[in-house]
Amino acid sequence: HALSGETVLVTWEVRNDGNATTNLALWNDRVVLSLDAVLGGSDDIVLAGAVTHAGLLAPGESYVGRAEITLPRDLNGEYHVIVVTDVNQSVNEEGRRTNNTLASTGKISVQLAAVPDLTVSAVEGPAVLRPGDAATLRYTVSNVGGADANTAWRDRIYIDRGAAGLYQVATVLVSEPLAAGQSAERQVSFTLPANFAEGEYRWVVRTDTENTVYERDGEGNNELRSAAALQVARPDLRLLGVEGPALVQSGSTVTVSWTVVNNGAIATGGWVDAVYLARDGVLTKYGEVQRPGALGSG
Ligand SMILES: [Ca+2]
Ligand SMILES: [Ca+2]
Ligand SMILES: [Ca+2]
């Protein structure tokens, strides 16, 4: 019994049944897996194409060949092991080569080894950003496969611009293992380029983008597109009018009112309006108003 992807030791014995020492001291043996006990055909899997033997072989002498062979990672089934000695037919045997191939009587049973399966969930990024803004995005990568993910891999964070394609904003190199059944939440910060076009987009997170983690049938679920939209918008605040008293007595409280309209896209993030008195080009500030909320377009 063996598991796919496992390393197994194969040994075989080769004897010189002739009446002369080999004319060469170097030849290659080949190790093949085969569903039937016959060499050749589409069922053959060459495990070791050329295992070199060094040394002359006198009549009656033998050697034990050995090879540590890593089974293919998707191998599944019951196989004979077939060994061919002097596969290149370089030793002069006067044509007696039919006995150079031997199949194992028993079969080796190989089962598929479990593999990791990474998936992305819970992609949460900002809903509104201005070009040039700093942003932080959170996401979760889970290993829903049957084996630990032990090799490092890279995640990539994109903004999906539709027809304009994906725009990468960040990459994350993950070097700590993720055990089977476990999840890890990640957080990544980046800055949106100042020239990023305004529009409505989606966040996209892709895990294992270089495919360093082998997931067999689980490679297709490595990307998640956020359900929530990202709006990239440039606000354009404009003061429409200011009204205040024309005559004020010093020391008294006055009320000033003004109207702000947003001629651009939605404005968020909070800002401050300030009230000044101007005299001969010199501004003196008299008050401030915090604007914590958002101001929609128009
Ligand atoms: Ca022979
Ligand atoms: Ca996967
Ligand atoms: Ca993969």
PDB file of C-alpha atoms and ligand atoms in Angstrom:
ATOM      1  CA  HIS A   1       0.000   0.000   0.000  1.00  0.00           C
ATOM      2  CA  ALA A   2       1.154   3.479  -0.800  1.00  0.00           C
ATOM      3  CA  LEU A   3      -0.280   6.945  -1.166  1.00  0.00           C
ATOM      4  CA  SER A   4      -0.011   9.092  -4.261  1.00  0.00           C
ATOM      5  CA  GLY A   5       2.855  11.539  -4.016  1.00  0.00           C
ATOM      6  CA  GLU A   6       4.647   9.325  -1.521  1.00  0.00           C
ATOM      7  CA  THR A   7       8.246   8.239  -1.927  1.00  0.00           C
ATOM      8  CA  VAL A   8       8.680   4.484  -2.075  1.00  0.00           C
ATOM      9  CA  LEU A   9      11.795   2.336  -2.246  1.00  0.00           C
ATOM     10  CA  VAL A  10      11.897  -0.138  -5.137  1.00  0.00           C
ATOM     11  CA  THR A  11      14.599  -2.821  -5.246  1.00  0.00           C
ATOM     12  CA  TRP A  12      15.370  -5.463  -7.863  1.00  0.00           C
ATOM     13  CA  GLU A  13      18.050  -8.027  -8.449  1.00  0.00           C
ATOM     14  CA  VAL A  14      19.977  -8.414 -11.691  1.00  0.00           C
ATOM     15  CA  ARG A  15      22.168 -11.486 -12.322  1.00  0.00           C
ATOM     16  CA  ASN A  16      24.575 -12.298 -15.142  1.00  0.00           C
ATOM     17  CA  ASP A  17      23.368 -15.691 -16.365  1.00  0.00           C
ATOM     18  CA  GLY A  18      25.829 -15.730 -19.270  1.00  0.00           C
ATOM     19  CA  ASN A  19      29.283 -17.229 -19.427  1.00  0.00           C
ATOM     20  CA  ALA A  20      31.284 -14.011 -19.796  1.00  0.00           C
ATOM     21  CA  THR A  21      31.735 -10.803 -17.856  1.00  0.00           C
ATOM     22  CA  THR A  22      29.770  -7.842 -19.207  1.00  0.00           C
ATOM     23  CA  ASN A  23      31.649  -5.955 -21.891  1.00  0.00           C
ATOM     24  CA  LEU A  24      30.552  -2.667 -20.268  1.00  0.00           C
ATOM     25  CA  ALA A  25      30.680  -1.376 -16.706  1.00  0.00           C
ATOM     26  CA  LEU A  26      27.814   1.079 -17.060  1.00  0.00           C
ATOM     27  CA  TRP A  27      24.178   0.616 -18.038  1.00  0.00           C
ATOM     28  CA  ASN A  28      20.734   1.808 -17.092  1.00  0.00           C
ATOM     29  CA  ASP A  29      17.793  -0.018 -15.546  1.00  0.00           C
ATOM     30  CA  ARG A  30      14.229   1.279 -15.830  1.00  0.00           C
ATOM     31  CA  VAL A  31      11.360   1.030 -13.340  1.00  0.00           C
ATOM     32  CA  VAL A  32       7.808   1.093 -14.666  1.00  0.00           C
ATOM     33  CA  LEU A  33       4.361   0.771 -13.119  1.00  0.00           C
ATOM     34  CA  SER A  34       1.839  -1.150 -15.206  1.00  0.00           C
ATOM     35  CA  LEU A  35      -1.785  -2.094 -14.677  1.00  0.00           C
ATOM     36  CA  ASP A  36      -1.057  -5.452 -16.348  1.00  0.00           C
ATOM     37  CA  ALA A  37       2.104  -7.509 -16.026  1.00  0.00           C
ATOM     38  CA  VAL A  38       3.158  -6.690 -19.587  1.00  0.00           C
ATOM     39  CA  LEU A  39       5.639  -3.975 -20.479  1.00  0.00           C
ATOM     40  CA  GLY A  40       4.326  -1.450 -22.957  1.00  0.00           C
ATOM     41  CA  GLY A  41       0.970   0.106 -23.632  1.00  0.00           C
ATOM     42  CA  SER A  42      -0.817   3.187 -22.428  1.00  0.00           C
ATOM     43  CA  ASP A  43      -1.200   1.815 -18.904  1.00  0.00           C
ATOM     44  CA  ASP A  44       2.541   2.051 -18.282  1.00  0.00           C
ATOM     45  CA  ILE A  45       3.909   4.771 -16.044  1.00  0.00           C
ATOM     46  CA  VAL A  46       7.661   5.203 -16.103  1.00  0.00           C
ATOM     47  CA  LEU A  47       8.718   5.864 -12.517  1.00  0.00           C
ATOM     48  CA  ALA A  48      12.467   5.908 -13.085  1.00  0.00           C
ATOM     49  CA  GLY A  49      13.603   6.088 -16.680  1.00  0.00           C
ATOM     50  CA  ALA A  50      17.271   5.408 -16.063  1.00  0.00           C
ATOM     51  CA  VAL A  51      18.770   4.065 -12.849  1.00  0.00           C
ATOM     52  CA  THR A  52      22.478   3.766 -13.569  1.00  0.00           C
ATOM     53  CA  HIS A  53      24.413   0.646 -12.636  1.00  0.00           C
ATOM     54  CA  ALA A  54      28.180   1.006 -12.436  1.00  0.00           C
ATOM     55  CA  GLY A  55      30.528  -1.930 -12.400  1.00  0.00           C
ATOM     56  CA  LEU A  56      31.335  -5.016 -14.417  1.00  0.00           C
ATOM     57  CA  LEU A  57      29.211  -8.085 -13.725  1.00  0.00           C
ATOM     58  CA  ALA A  58      30.947 -11.473 -13.876  1.00  0.00           C
ATOM     59  CA  PRO A  59      29.105 -14.716 -14.743  1.00  0.00           C
ATOM     60  CA  GLY A  60      26.888 -15.751 -11.839  1.00  0.00           C
ATOM     61  CA  GLU A  61      27.295 -12.382 -10.129  1.00  0.00           C
ATOM     62  CA  SER A  62      24.328 -10.218  -9.241  1.00  0.00           C
ATOM     63  CA  TYR A  63      23.554  -6.781  -7.866  1.00  0.00           C
ATOM     64  CA  VAL A  64      20.546  -5.275  -6.169  1.00  0.00           C
ATOM     65  CA  GLY A  65      19.313  -2.149  -7.872  1.00  0.00           C
ATOM     66  CA  ARG A  66      17.426   0.334  -5.766  1.00  0.00           C
ATOM     67  CA  ALA A  67      15.551   3.534  -6.438  1.00  0.00           C
ATOM     68  CA  GLU A  68      13.657   5.874  -4.155  1.00  0.00           C
ATOM     69  CA  ILE A  69      10.778   6.933  -6.316  1.00  0.00           C
ATOM     70  CA  THR A  70       8.137   9.582  -5.726  1.00  0.00           C
ATOM     71  CA  LEU A  71       4.797   8.319  -6.954  1.00  0.00           C
ATOM     72  CA  PRO A  72       2.765  10.673  -9.182  1.00  0.00           C
ATOM     73  CA  ARG A  73       0.536  12.889  -7.012  1.00  0.00           C
ATOM     74  CA  ASP A  74      -2.662  11.766  -8.726  1.00  0.00           C
ATOM     75  CA  LEU A  75      -1.831   8.056  -8.964  1.00  0.00           C
ATOM     76  CA  ASN A  76      -4.686   5.775  -7.982  1.00  0.00           C
ATOM     77  CA  GLY A  77      -5.020   2.039  -8.570  1.00  0.00           C
ATOM     78  CA  GLU A  78      -3.227  -1.315  -8.366  1.00  0.00           C
ATOM     79  CA  TYR A  79      -0.012  -1.684 -10.316  1.00  0.00           C
ATOM     80  CA  HIS A  80       2.626  -4.240 -11.124  1.00  0.00           C
ATOM     81  CA  VAL A  81       6.193  -3.021 -10.847  1.00  0.00           C
ATOM     82  CA  ILE A  82       8.147  -3.874 -13.998  1.00  0.00           C
ATOM     83  CA  VAL A  83      11.921  -3.492 -14.150  1.00  0.00           C
ATOM     84  CA  VAL A  84      13.925  -3.532 -17.370  1.00  0.00           C
ATOM     85  CA  THR A  85      17.669  -3.989 -16.995  1.00  0.00           C
ATOM     86  CA  ASP A  86      19.992  -2.452 -19.563  1.00  0.00           C
ATOM     87  CA  VAL A  87      17.065  -0.576 -21.027  1.00  0.00           C
ATOM     88  CA  ASN A  88      19.278   1.058 -23.671  1.00  0.00           C
ATOM     89  CA  GLN A  89      20.502  -2.374 -24.808  1.00  0.00           C
ATOM     90  CA  SER A  90      24.122  -1.301 -24.607  1.00  0.00           C
ATOM     91  CA  VAL A  91      25.537  -4.492 -23.078  1.00  0.00           C
ATOM     92  CA  ASN A  92      26.413  -7.191 -25.608  1.00  0.00           C
ATOM     93  CA  GLU A  93      24.261 -10.206 -24.687  1.00  0.00           C
ATOM     94  CA  GLU A  94      24.297 -11.845 -28.123  1.00  0.00           C
ATOM     95  CA  GLY A  95      20.568 -11.150 -28.404  1.00  0.00           C
ATOM     96  CA  ARG A  96      19.522 -12.792 -25.153  1.00  0.00           C
ATOM     97  CA  ARG A  97      17.392  -9.884 -23.949  1.00  0.00           C
ATOM     98  CA  THR A  98      13.950 -11.400 -23.460  1.00  0.00           C
ATOM     99  CA  ASN A  99      14.849 -12.143 -19.850  1.00  0.00           C
ATOM    100  CA  ASN A 100      15.858  -8.517 -19.195  1.00  0.00           C
ATOM    101  CA  THR A 101      12.319  -7.586 -18.177  1.00  0.00           C
ATOM    102  CA  LEU A 102      10.499  -8.847 -15.095  1.00  0.00           C
ATOM    103  CA  ALA A 103       7.125  -7.895 -13.638  1.00  0.00           C
ATOM    104  CA  SER A 104       6.286  -8.235  -9.945  1.00  0.00           C
ATOM    105  CA  THR A 105       3.773 -10.996  -9.289  1.00  0.00           C
ATOM    106  CA  GLY A 106       2.071  -8.949  -6.603  1.00  0.00           C
ATOM    107  CA  LYS A 107       0.599  -5.528  -7.107  1.00  0.00           C
ATOM    108  CA  ILE A 108       1.231  -2.302  -5.286  1.00  0.00           C
ATOM    109  CA  SER A 109      -2.006  -0.603  -4.241  1.00  0.00           C
ATOM    110  CA  VAL A 110      -1.840   3.180  -4.529  1.00  0.00           C
ATOM    111  CA  GLN A 111      -4.509   5.433  -3.078  1.00  0.00           C
ATOM    112  CA  LEU A 112      -4.985   9.148  -3.625  1.00  0.00           C
ATOM    113  CA  ALA A 113      -3.390  11.162  -0.851  1.00  0.00           C
ATOM    114  CA  ALA A 114      -5.499  13.916   0.689  1.00  0.00           C
ATOM    115  CA  VAL A 115      -4.624  17.436  -0.470  1.00  0.00           C
ATOM    116  CA  PRO A 116      -5.332  20.905   0.905  1.00  0.00           C
ATOM    117  CA  ASP A 117      -8.108  23.009  -0.629  1.00  0.00           C
ATOM    118  CA  LEU A 118      -7.825  26.753  -0.051  1.00  0.00           C
ATOM    119  CA  THR A 119     -10.894  28.971  -0.367  1.00  0.00           C
ATOM    120  CA  VAL A 120     -11.538  32.664   0.134  1.00  0.00           C
ATOM    121  CA  SER A 121     -14.449  34.014   2.153  1.00  0.00           C
ATOM    122  CA  ALA A 122     -15.542  37.156   3.999  1.00  0.00           C
ATOM    123  CA  VAL A 123     -13.975  39.757   1.727  1.00  0.00           C
ATOM    124  CA  GLU A 124     -14.599  43.113   3.386  1.00  0.00           C
ATOM    125  CA  GLY A 125     -13.201  46.301   1.929  1.00  0.00           C
ATOM    126  CA  PRO A 126     -14.229  49.937   2.067  1.00  0.00           C
ATOM    127  CA  ALA A 127     -17.478  50.795   0.254  1.00  0.00           C
ATOM    128  CA  VAL A 128     -16.337  54.242  -0.828  1.00  0.00           C
ATOM    129  CA  LEU A 129     -12.847  55.480  -1.594  1.00  0.00           C
ATOM    130  CA  ARG A 130     -11.426  58.588  -3.146  1.00  0.00           C
ATOM    131  CA  PRO A 131      -8.518  58.206  -5.559  1.00  0.00           C
ATOM    132  CA  GLY A 132      -5.334  58.422  -3.478  1.00  0.00           C
ATOM    133  CA  ASP A 133      -7.019  57.176  -0.295  1.00  0.00           C
ATOM    134  CA  ALA A 134      -5.401  54.657   2.009  1.00  0.00           C
ATOM    135  CA  ALA A 135      -7.553  51.567   2.500  1.00  0.00           C
ATOM    136  CA  THR A 136      -7.626  48.359   4.519  1.00  0.00           C
ATOM    137  CA  LEU A 137      -9.264  45.135   3.377  1.00  0.00           C
ATOM    138  CA  ARG A 138      -9.976  41.999   5.380  1.00  0.00           C
ATOM    139  CA  TYR A 139     -10.541  38.504   4.085  1.00  0.00           C
ATOM    140  CA  THR A 140     -10.481  34.936   5.269  1.00  0.00           C
ATOM    141  CA  VAL A 141      -8.696  31.988   3.709  1.00  0.00           C
ATOM    142  CA  SER A 142      -9.875  28.548   4.791  1.00  0.00           C
ATOM    143  CA  ASN A 143      -8.373  25.149   4.132  1.00  0.00           C
ATOM    144  CA  VAL A 144     -11.391  22.948   3.421  1.00  0.00           C
ATOM    145  CA  GLY A 145      -9.236  20.065   2.155  1.00  0.00           C
ATOM    146  CA  GLY A 146      -8.129  16.928   3.926  1.00  0.00           C
ATOM    147  CA  ALA A 147      -4.448  17.806   4.265  1.00  0.00           C
ATOM    148  CA  ASP A 148      -2.479  20.707   5.730  1.00  0.00           C
ATOM    149  CA  ALA A 149      -1.221  23.442   3.425  1.00  0.00           C
ATOM    150  CA  ASN A 150       2.473  23.449   4.275  1.00  0.00           C
ATOM    151  CA  THR A 151       4.045  25.359   1.424  1.00  0.00           C
ATOM    152  CA  ALA A 152       4.121  29.133   1.232  1.00  0.00           C
ATOM    153  CA  TRP A 153       1.716  30.768  -1.154  1.00  0.00           C
ATOM    154  CA  ARG A 154       0.708  34.212  -2.368  1.00  0.00           C
ATOM    155  CA  ASP A 155      -2.666  35.931  -2.237  1.00  0.00           C
ATOM    156  CA  ARG A 156      -3.503  38.857  -4.483  1.00  0.00           C
ATOM    157  CA  ILE A 157      -6.033  41.612  -3.890  1.00  0.00           C
ATOM    158  CA  TYR A 158      -7.671  43.251  -6.869  1.00  0.00           C
ATOM    159  CA  ILE A 159     -10.289  45.780  -7.801  1.00  0.00           C
ATOM    160  CA  ASP A 160     -12.505  44.328 -10.517  1.00  0.00           C
ATOM    161  CA  ARG A 161     -12.988  47.092 -13.077  1.00  0.00           C
ATOM    162  CA  GLY A 162     -15.244  45.048 -15.311  1.00  0.00           C
ATOM    163  CA  ALA A 163     -14.270  45.421 -18.960  1.00  0.00           C
ATOM    164  CA  ALA A 164     -11.059  47.198 -17.917  1.00  0.00           C
ATOM    165  CA  GLY A 165      -9.975  44.039 -16.072  1.00  0.00           C
ATOM    166  CA  LEU A 166      -8.557  43.407 -12.619  1.00  0.00           C
ATOM    167  CA  TYR A 167      -6.382  46.023 -10.980  1.00  0.00           C
ATOM    168  CA  GLN A 168      -4.031  44.622  -8.349  1.00  0.00           C
ATOM    169  CA  VAL A 169      -3.784  46.727  -5.195  1.00  0.00           C
ATOM    170  CA  ALA A 170      -1.820  44.375  -2.925  1.00  0.00           C
ATOM    171  CA  THR A 171      -0.252  40.946  -2.574  1.00  0.00           C
ATOM    172  CA  VAL A 172       0.203  38.890   0.567  1.00  0.00           C
ATOM    173  CA  LEU A 173       2.880  36.214   0.942  1.00  0.00           C
ATOM    174  CA  VAL A 174       1.625  33.563   3.358  1.00  0.00           C
ATOM    175  CA  SER A 175       4.418  31.474   4.839  1.00  0.00           C
ATOM    176  CA  GLU A 176       2.762  29.960   7.895  1.00  0.00           C
ATOM    177  CA  PRO A 177       1.007  26.609   7.332  1.00  0.00           C
ATOM    178  CA  LEU A 178      -2.783  26.343   7.368  1.00  0.00           C
ATOM    179  CA  ALA A 179      -3.972  23.051   8.820  1.00  0.00           C
ATOM    180  CA  ALA A 180      -6.853  21.112   7.295  1.00  0.00           C
ATOM    181  CA  GLY A 181     -10.136  22.551   8.509  1.00  0.00           C
ATOM    182  CA  GLN A 182      -8.562  25.785   9.719  1.00  0.00           C
ATOM    183  CA  SER A 183      -9.165  29.391   8.659  1.00  0.00           C
ATOM    184  CA  ALA A 184      -7.019  32.491   8.879  1.00  0.00           C
ATOM    185  CA  GLU A 185      -8.243  36.059   8.707  1.00  0.00           C
ATOM    186  CA  ARG A 186      -5.929  38.483   6.999  1.00  0.00           C
ATOM    187  CA  GLN A 187      -5.764  42.235   6.761  1.00  0.00           C
ATOM    188  CA  VAL A 188      -3.970  44.164   4.088  1.00  0.00           C
ATOM    189  CA  SER A 189      -3.452  47.904   3.690  1.00  0.00           C
ATOM    190  CA  PHE A 190      -2.679  49.814   0.532  1.00  0.00           C
ATOM    191  CA  THR A 191      -3.208  53.137  -1.196  1.00  0.00           C
ATOM    192  CA  LEU A 192      -5.450  53.656  -4.179  1.00  0.00           C
ATOM    193  CA  PRO A 193      -3.588  55.457  -6.995  1.00  0.00           C
ATOM    194  CA  ALA A 194      -4.395  59.150  -7.260  1.00  0.00           C
ATOM    195  CA  ASN A 195      -5.396  58.698 -10.900  1.00  0.00           C
ATOM    196  CA  PHE A 196      -7.750  55.754 -10.314  1.00  0.00           C
ATOM    197  CA  ALA A 197     -10.872  56.246 -12.424  1.00  0.00           C
ATOM    198  CA  GLU A 198     -14.127  56.949 -10.640  1.00  0.00           C
ATOM    199  CA  GLY A 199     -16.762  54.271 -10.890  1.00  0.00           C
ATOM    200  CA  GLU A 200     -18.439  51.339  -9.226  1.00  0.00           C
ATOM    201  CA  TYR A 201     -16.268  48.273  -8.716  1.00  0.00           C
ATOM    202  CA  ARG A 202     -15.999  45.039  -6.742  1.00  0.00           C
ATOM    203  CA  TRP A 203     -13.209  43.711  -4.558  1.00  0.00           C
ATOM    204  CA  VAL A 204     -11.605  40.449  -5.642  1.00  0.00           C
ATOM    205  CA  VAL A 205      -9.328  38.265  -3.523  1.00  0.00           C
ATOM    206  CA  ARG A 206      -7.474  35.343  -5.072  1.00  0.00           C
ATOM    207  CA  THR A 207      -5.500  32.869  -2.983  1.00  0.00           C
ATOM    208  CA  ASP A 208      -2.526  30.757  -4.074  1.00  0.00           C
ATOM    209  CA  THR A 209      -2.117  32.794  -7.256  1.00  0.00           C
ATOM    210  CA  GLU A 210       1.207  31.133  -8.153  1.00  0.00           C
ATOM    211  CA  ASN A 211      -0.342  27.708  -7.509  1.00  0.00           C
ATOM    212  CA  THR A 212       2.364  26.566  -5.142  1.00  0.00           C
ATOM    213  CA  VAL A 213      -0.232  24.622  -3.143  1.00  0.00           C
ATOM    214  CA  TYR A 214      -1.434  21.538  -4.990  1.00  0.00           C
ATOM    215  CA  GLU A 215      -5.204  21.175  -4.501  1.00  0.00           C
ATOM    216  CA  ARG A 216      -6.062  18.548  -7.167  1.00  0.00           C
ATOM    217  CA  ASP A 217      -9.767  19.233  -7.917  1.00  0.00           C
ATOM    218  CA  GLY A 218      -9.899  22.218  -5.574  1.00  0.00           C
ATOM    219  CA  GLU A 219      -8.166  24.831  -7.720  1.00  0.00           C
ATOM    220  CA  GLY A 220     -11.373  26.406  -9.012  1.00  0.00           C
ATOM    221  CA  ASN A 221     -12.620  27.922  -5.765  1.00  0.00           C
ATOM    222  CA  ASN A 222      -9.632  30.124  -4.963  1.00  0.00           C
ATOM    223  CA  GLU A 223     -11.200  33.459  -5.828  1.00  0.00           C
ATOM    224  CA  LEU A 224     -13.963  35.518  -4.273  1.00  0.00           C
ATOM    225  CA  ARG A 225     -15.570  38.668  -5.613  1.00  0.00           C
ATOM    226  CA  SER A 226     -17.174  40.854  -2.984  1.00  0.00           C
ATOM    227  CA  ALA A 227     -20.957  41.120  -3.085  1.00  0.00           C
ATOM    228  CA  ALA A 228     -20.716  44.695  -1.870  1.00  0.00           C
ATOM    229  CA  ALA A 229     -19.622  47.355  -4.319  1.00  0.00           C
ATOM    230  CA  LEU A 230     -16.691  49.706  -4.041  1.00  0.00           C
ATOM    231  CA  GLN A 231     -17.454  53.185  -5.211  1.00  0.00           C
ATOM    232  CA  VAL A 232     -14.443  55.230  -6.220  1.00  0.00           C
ATOM    233  CA  ALA A 233     -15.599  58.801  -6.213  1.00  0.00           C
ATOM    234  CA  ARG A 234     -14.184  62.293  -6.154  1.00  0.00           C
ATOM    235  CA  PRO A 235     -16.395  64.733  -4.270  1.00  0.00           C
ATOM    236  CA  ASP A 236     -16.630  68.368  -5.372  1.00  0.00           C
ATOM    237  CA  LEU A 237     -17.937  70.519  -2.551  1.00  0.00           C
ATOM    238  CA  ARG A 238     -19.112  73.980  -3.466  1.00  0.00           C
ATOM    239  CA  LEU A 239     -20.290  76.822  -1.300  1.00  0.00           C
ATOM    240  CA  LEU A 240     -23.519  78.218  -2.711  1.00  0.00           C
ATOM    241  CA  GLY A 241     -24.151  81.164  -0.492  1.00  0.00           C
ATOM    242  CA  VAL A 242     -23.340  82.727   2.847  1.00  0.00           C
ATOM    243  CA  GLU A 243     -25.774  84.787   4.878  1.00  0.00           C
ATOM    244  CA  GLY A 244     -24.902  86.831   7.931  1.00  0.00           C
ATOM    245  CA  PRO A 245     -25.951  90.091   9.556  1.00  0.00           C
ATOM    246  CA  ALA A 246     -24.842  93.304   7.892  1.00  0.00           C
ATOM    247  CA  LEU A 247     -24.274  95.180  11.115  1.00  0.00           C
ATOM    248  CA  VAL A 248     -22.951  93.570  14.298  1.00  0.00           C
ATOM    249  CA  GLN A 249     -22.233  95.003  17.695  1.00  0.00           C
ATOM    250  CA  SER A 250     -18.886  93.860  19.112  1.00  0.00           C
ATOM    251  CA  GLY A 251     -19.249  91.256  21.851  1.00  0.00           C
ATOM    252  CA  SER A 252     -22.555  89.951  20.592  1.00  0.00           C
ATOM    253  CA  THR A 253     -23.277  86.514  19.169  1.00  0.00           C
ATOM    254  CA  VAL A 254     -24.139  86.316  15.489  1.00  0.00           C
ATOM    255  CA  THR A 255     -25.583  83.584  13.359  1.00  0.00           C
ATOM    256  CA  VAL A 256     -24.088  82.827   9.962  1.00  0.00           C
ATOM    257  CA  SER A 257     -25.662  80.326   7.608  1.00  0.00           C
ATOM    258  CA  TRP A 258     -24.314  78.823   4.402  1.00  0.00           C
ATOM    259  CA  THR A 259     -25.206  76.140   1.910  1.00  0.00           C
ATOM    260  CA  VAL A 260     -22.811  73.508   0.572  1.00  0.00           C
ATOM    261  CA  VAL A 261     -23.607  71.422  -2.487  1.00  0.00           C
ATOM    262  CA  ASN A 262     -21.653  68.406  -3.689  1.00  0.00           C
ATOM    263  CA  ASN A 263     -21.161  68.781  -7.428  1.00  0.00           C
ATOM    264  CA  GLY A 264     -19.051  65.626  -7.604  1.00  0.00           C
ATOM    265  CA  ALA A 265     -19.657  62.080  -6.463  1.00  0.00           C
ATOM    266  CA  ILE A 266     -20.502  61.090  -2.902  1.00  0.00           C
ATOM    267  CA  ALA A 267     -18.375  62.777  -0.217  1.00  0.00           C
ATOM    268  CA  THR A 268     -17.478  60.778   2.875  1.00  0.00           C
ATOM    269  CA  GLY A 269     -14.911  60.775   5.623  1.00  0.00           C
ATOM    270  CA  GLY A 270     -15.923  63.904   7.466  1.00  0.00           C
ATOM    271  CA  TRP A 271     -14.693  67.441   7.047  1.00  0.00           C
ATOM    272  CA  VAL A 272     -14.774  70.815   8.729  1.00  0.00           C
ATOM    273  CA  ASP A 273     -16.442  74.015   7.611  1.00  0.00           C
ATOM    274  CA  ALA A 274     -14.892  77.163   9.101  1.00  0.00           C
ATOM    275  CA  VAL A 275     -16.252  80.711   9.336  1.00  0.00           C
ATOM    276  CA  TYR A 276     -13.907  83.693   8.984  1.00  0.00           C
ATOM    277  CA  LEU A 277     -14.149  87.420   8.895  1.00  0.00           C
ATOM    278  CA  ALA A 278     -12.003  88.989   6.228  1.00  0.00           C
ATOM    279  CA  ARG A 279     -10.535  92.461   6.468  1.00  0.00           C
ATOM    280  CA  ASP A 280      -8.023  93.827   3.989  1.00  0.00           C
ATOM    281  CA  GLY A 281      -7.241  90.288   2.892  1.00  0.00           C
ATOM    282  CA  VAL A 282      -6.573  89.037   6.428  1.00  0.00           C
ATOM    283  CA  LEU A 283      -8.779  86.137   7.602  1.00  0.00           C
ATOM    284  CA  THR A 284      -9.727  85.703  11.214  1.00  0.00           C
ATOM    285  CA  LYS A 285     -11.455  82.465  12.136  1.00  0.00           C
ATOM    286  CA  TYR A 286     -14.545  82.737  14.338  1.00  0.00           C
ATOM    287  CA  GLY A 287     -16.046  79.294  14.250  1.00  0.00           C
ATOM    288  CA  GLU A 288     -15.894  75.707  13.019  1.00  0.00           C
ATOM    289  CA  VAL A 289     -18.540  73.113  12.238  1.00  0.00           C
ATOM    290  CA  GLN A 290     -17.719  69.373  11.998  1.00  0.00           C
ATOM    291  CA  ARG A 291     -19.377  67.521   9.123  1.00  0.00           C
ATOM    292  CA  PRO A 292     -19.102  63.859  10.127  1.00  0.00           C
ATOM    293  CA  GLY A 293     -21.553  62.350   7.679  1.00  0.00           C
ATOM    294  CA  ALA A 294     -21.652  61.774   3.963  1.00  0.00           C
ATOM    295  CA  LEU A 295     -22.944  64.168   1.352  1.00  0.00           C
ATOM    296  CA  GLY A 296     -24.380  62.554  -1.709  1.00  0.00           C
ATOM    297  CA  SER A 297     -23.963  63.793  -5.222  1.00  0.00           C
ATOM    298  CA  GLY A 298     -26.104  66.868  -5.908  1.00  0.00           C
TER     299      GLY A 298
HETATM  300 CA    CA B   1      19.485 -11.131 -20.922  1.00  0.00          CA
HETATM  301 CA    CA B   2      -9.097  25.686  -3.576  1.00  0.00          CA
HETATM  302 CA    CA B   3      -3.433  25.635  -5.856  1.00  0.00          CA
END
